[in-house]
């Protein structure tokens, strides 16, 4: 039996919720075969996979801790075995724990370091080894690296590391025909964003944007789609997708 070959294959880390879920749906609509990664939300990932299959698309769910190189190597294996290879790796997985620097519980710093920094490094390393020529690697930062809101110090520190990893990897992959970029969303209406914020904080953040609204996950997925496919001359960049937030 000859294994079916797929035109374009993507693995979306953190694909079971928030921005990741919308990215998965967008890529599936565009004909990608998609590996939908989950850490703890297996039921949500399976639900999304079933929706894609019902729409005659191609998807599988893959689980694991993004900071665990063995589990992630197995996830990459699953996608490659199912679809013949990997062209695009998109890492939306991350955690955000907010606190003034003076009051931060250092355990929270360690948690963000593990998921946001080590996790990004593990995924970037595997992607650099596995993504096929003509492919793309897309990591996720935050616009707060530039807007510098109070209480975001530890989170921004972890995301600044994501940007540095991405920019250096883009240069290290010279000659491989693989682009590496980071997307830095502004305030976006996801469970991660709403967690720990009251209505006044949410209103103020929305009004800080010249377009006077929160971003929607689809706003981010459109840019992901561009970087994953046609944007072959965009490489080694941090793309701020934030409605004009300074």
XYZ file of C-alpha atoms in Angstrom:
246
model
C 0.000 0.000 0.000
C 1.417 3.378 -1.016
C 1.242 6.011 1.723
C -0.810 9.020 0.674
C 1.314 12.158 0.312
C -0.082 15.480 1.409
C 0.576 18.757 -0.356
C 1.381 20.729 2.810
C 1.601 19.592 6.438
C 1.537 21.727 9.583
C 2.060 20.959 13.255
C 0.399 23.498 15.549
C 1.613 23.425 19.145
C -1.083 24.614 21.532
C -3.578 23.866 18.783
C -6.460 22.861 21.052
C -7.469 26.303 22.283
C -7.227 30.082 22.008
C -5.269 31.372 19.031
C -3.993 27.892 18.215
C -7.471 26.526 17.561
C -8.213 29.298 15.086
C -4.850 28.771 13.379
C -5.617 25.055 12.972
C -9.034 25.785 11.484
C -7.582 28.373 9.074
C -4.851 26.049 7.814
C -7.263 23.124 7.455
C -9.545 25.317 5.344
C -6.565 26.096 3.124
C -5.903 22.419 2.515
C -3.156 21.695 5.033
C -3.004 18.371 6.812
C -2.668 19.407 10.453
C -1.257 17.927 13.629
C -3.289 19.425 16.487
C -1.159 19.457 19.620
C -2.594 19.457 23.119
C -1.030 19.428 26.559
C -4.004 18.796 28.835
C -7.062 19.511 26.643
C -7.205 16.235 24.738
C -10.996 16.370 24.417
C -10.829 19.823 22.812
C -8.163 18.675 20.380
C -10.160 15.575 19.449
C -13.261 17.680 18.943
C -11.379 19.973 16.555
C -9.913 17.005 14.676
C -13.387 15.530 14.256
C -14.677 18.839 12.871
C -11.871 18.931 10.302
C -12.416 15.302 9.284
C -16.157 15.902 8.953
C -15.335 18.732 6.549
C -13.223 16.290 4.497
C -9.959 17.704 5.812
C -6.969 15.875 7.294
C -5.919 16.128 10.929
C -4.682 14.128 13.893
C -4.309 14.974 17.576
C -0.885 14.739 19.228
C -0.184 15.256 22.912
C 2.706 16.092 25.175
C 4.604 18.680 27.183
C 6.277 21.176 24.835
C 9.258 21.371 27.188
C 9.825 17.609 27.106
C 12.035 16.779 24.133
C 11.139 13.068 24.165
C 7.396 13.686 24.130
C 7.754 16.327 21.433
C 9.965 14.100 19.288
C 7.194 11.516 19.471
C 4.639 14.154 18.456
C 6.733 15.082 15.416
C 7.035 11.362 14.600
C 3.266 10.937 14.721
C 2.665 13.781 12.280
C 5.396 12.589 9.919
C 4.098 9.012 10.004
C 0.532 10.156 9.334
C 1.206 12.668 6.569
C 4.662 11.946 5.154
C 6.578 14.939 6.532
C 6.243 18.394 8.089
C 6.378 21.721 6.260
C 5.232 24.202 8.893
C 5.663 24.280 12.681
C 3.693 26.894 14.612
C 4.242 27.179 18.355
C 1.384 29.028 20.033
C 1.826 27.201 23.358
C 2.573 29.449 26.304
C 1.540 30.509 29.792
C 1.160 34.007 31.240
C 1.362 34.685 34.978
C 1.212 38.377 35.852
C 2.664 40.149 38.869
C 4.792 43.174 39.741
C 8.431 42.137 39.639
C 8.839 43.015 43.324
C 6.052 40.597 44.318
C 6.486 37.766 41.809
C 6.412 34.219 43.138
C 9.600 32.754 41.701
C 7.830 29.454 41.132
C 5.724 31.299 38.570
C 8.898 32.544 36.906
C 10.141 28.953 36.672
C 6.830 27.763 35.190
C 6.949 30.408 32.453
C 10.622 29.714 31.826
C 9.880 26.014 31.312
C 6.947 26.430 28.929
C 7.766 29.673 27.160
C 11.559 29.453 26.871
C 12.526 25.781 27.147
C 9.357 24.802 25.259
C 10.159 27.196 22.432
C 13.748 25.960 22.315
C 12.695 22.299 22.193
C 10.149 22.933 19.430
C 12.526 25.156 17.455
C 15.309 22.571 17.701
C 13.093 19.751 16.463
C 11.599 21.926 13.741
C 15.087 22.891 12.538
C 15.888 19.189 12.202
C 12.601 18.046 10.667
C 10.907 20.755 8.585
C 11.203 20.157 4.849
C 12.753 22.611 2.381
C 10.389 25.445 1.547
C 8.932 25.270 5.037
C 8.297 27.728 7.852
C 8.788 27.907 11.607
C 6.613 30.412 13.485
C 7.001 31.170 17.188
C 4.869 33.428 19.366
C 6.032 36.451 21.337
C 3.929 39.385 22.612
C 3.543 43.077 21.814
C 4.225 43.835 25.479
C 7.935 43.454 24.722
C 7.478 46.907 23.171
C 4.528 48.415 25.097
C 6.088 47.404 28.453
C 2.938 47.290 30.599
C 3.428 46.955 34.367
C 2.972 43.448 35.848
C 4.218 41.759 32.665
C 7.937 41.731 33.568
C 8.506 38.003 33.946
C 6.222 37.101 31.055
C 7.885 39.621 28.746
C 11.316 38.347 29.767
C 10.303 34.867 28.607
C 8.881 36.182 25.331
C 11.938 38.326 24.617
C 13.864 35.058 24.741
C 11.433 33.604 22.189
C 12.232 36.478 19.828
C 15.988 35.966 20.222
C 15.749 32.217 19.637
C 13.696 32.823 16.496
C 15.949 35.514 15.038
C 19.123 33.489 15.562
C 17.564 30.293 14.200
C 16.589 32.143 11.015
C 20.275 32.919 10.436
C 21.432 29.425 11.394
C 19.161 27.846 8.770
C 20.926 29.625 5.909
C 20.760 27.488 2.782
C 17.869 25.321 4.050
C 15.077 27.391 2.399
C 13.206 27.510 5.727
C 11.861 30.780 7.096
C 11.719 31.517 10.827
C 9.626 34.355 12.224
C 7.935 35.376 15.462
C 4.463 36.842 15.773
C 3.873 39.350 18.595
C 0.114 39.708 19.148
C -1.438 42.639 20.951
C -4.343 42.206 23.407
C -6.368 39.380 21.885
C -9.660 37.967 23.116
C -8.557 34.540 24.336
C -8.947 32.744 27.688
C -5.228 33.359 28.348
C -5.739 37.115 27.938
C -8.906 37.338 30.055
C -7.483 35.269 32.926
C -6.884 37.438 36.003
C -8.197 40.694 34.487
C -11.251 42.653 35.578
C -13.584 44.531 33.210
C -11.812 47.849 33.724
C -8.427 46.379 32.806
C -9.876 44.733 29.699
C -11.589 47.988 28.666
C -8.394 49.992 29.151
C -6.317 47.562 27.111
C -8.859 47.590 24.282
C -8.884 51.396 24.268
C -5.088 51.533 24.179
C -5.307 50.214 20.614
C -5.988 52.865 17.923
C -8.635 50.565 16.420
C -10.340 50.622 19.859
C -10.996 46.908 20.169
C -9.360 43.720 21.256
C -7.839 41.566 18.581
C -9.655 38.403 17.613
C -7.896 35.059 17.099
C -8.766 35.245 13.391
C -6.714 38.464 13.140
C -3.685 36.452 14.204
C -4.460 33.369 12.123
C -4.486 35.444 8.921
C -0.883 36.504 9.549
C 0.129 32.955 10.482
C -1.322 31.728 7.187
C 0.660 34.367 5.284
C 3.946 33.465 6.979
C 3.293 29.732 6.619
C 2.703 29.873 2.883
C 3.244 32.750 0.453
C 5.566 34.931 2.557
C 8.837 33.404 1.348
C 10.713 36.731 1.523
C 9.751 37.413 5.151
C 12.400 35.814 7.328
C 14.022 36.535 10.676
C 11.360 39.064 11.680
C 9.135 39.845 14.653
C 5.717 40.751 13.253
C 3.623 42.911 15.593
C -0.047 42.055 15.053
C -1.719 44.464 17.421
C -3.958 47.005 15.690
C -1.358 49.753 16.080
C -0.618 49.405 19.796
C 2.458 51.502 20.563
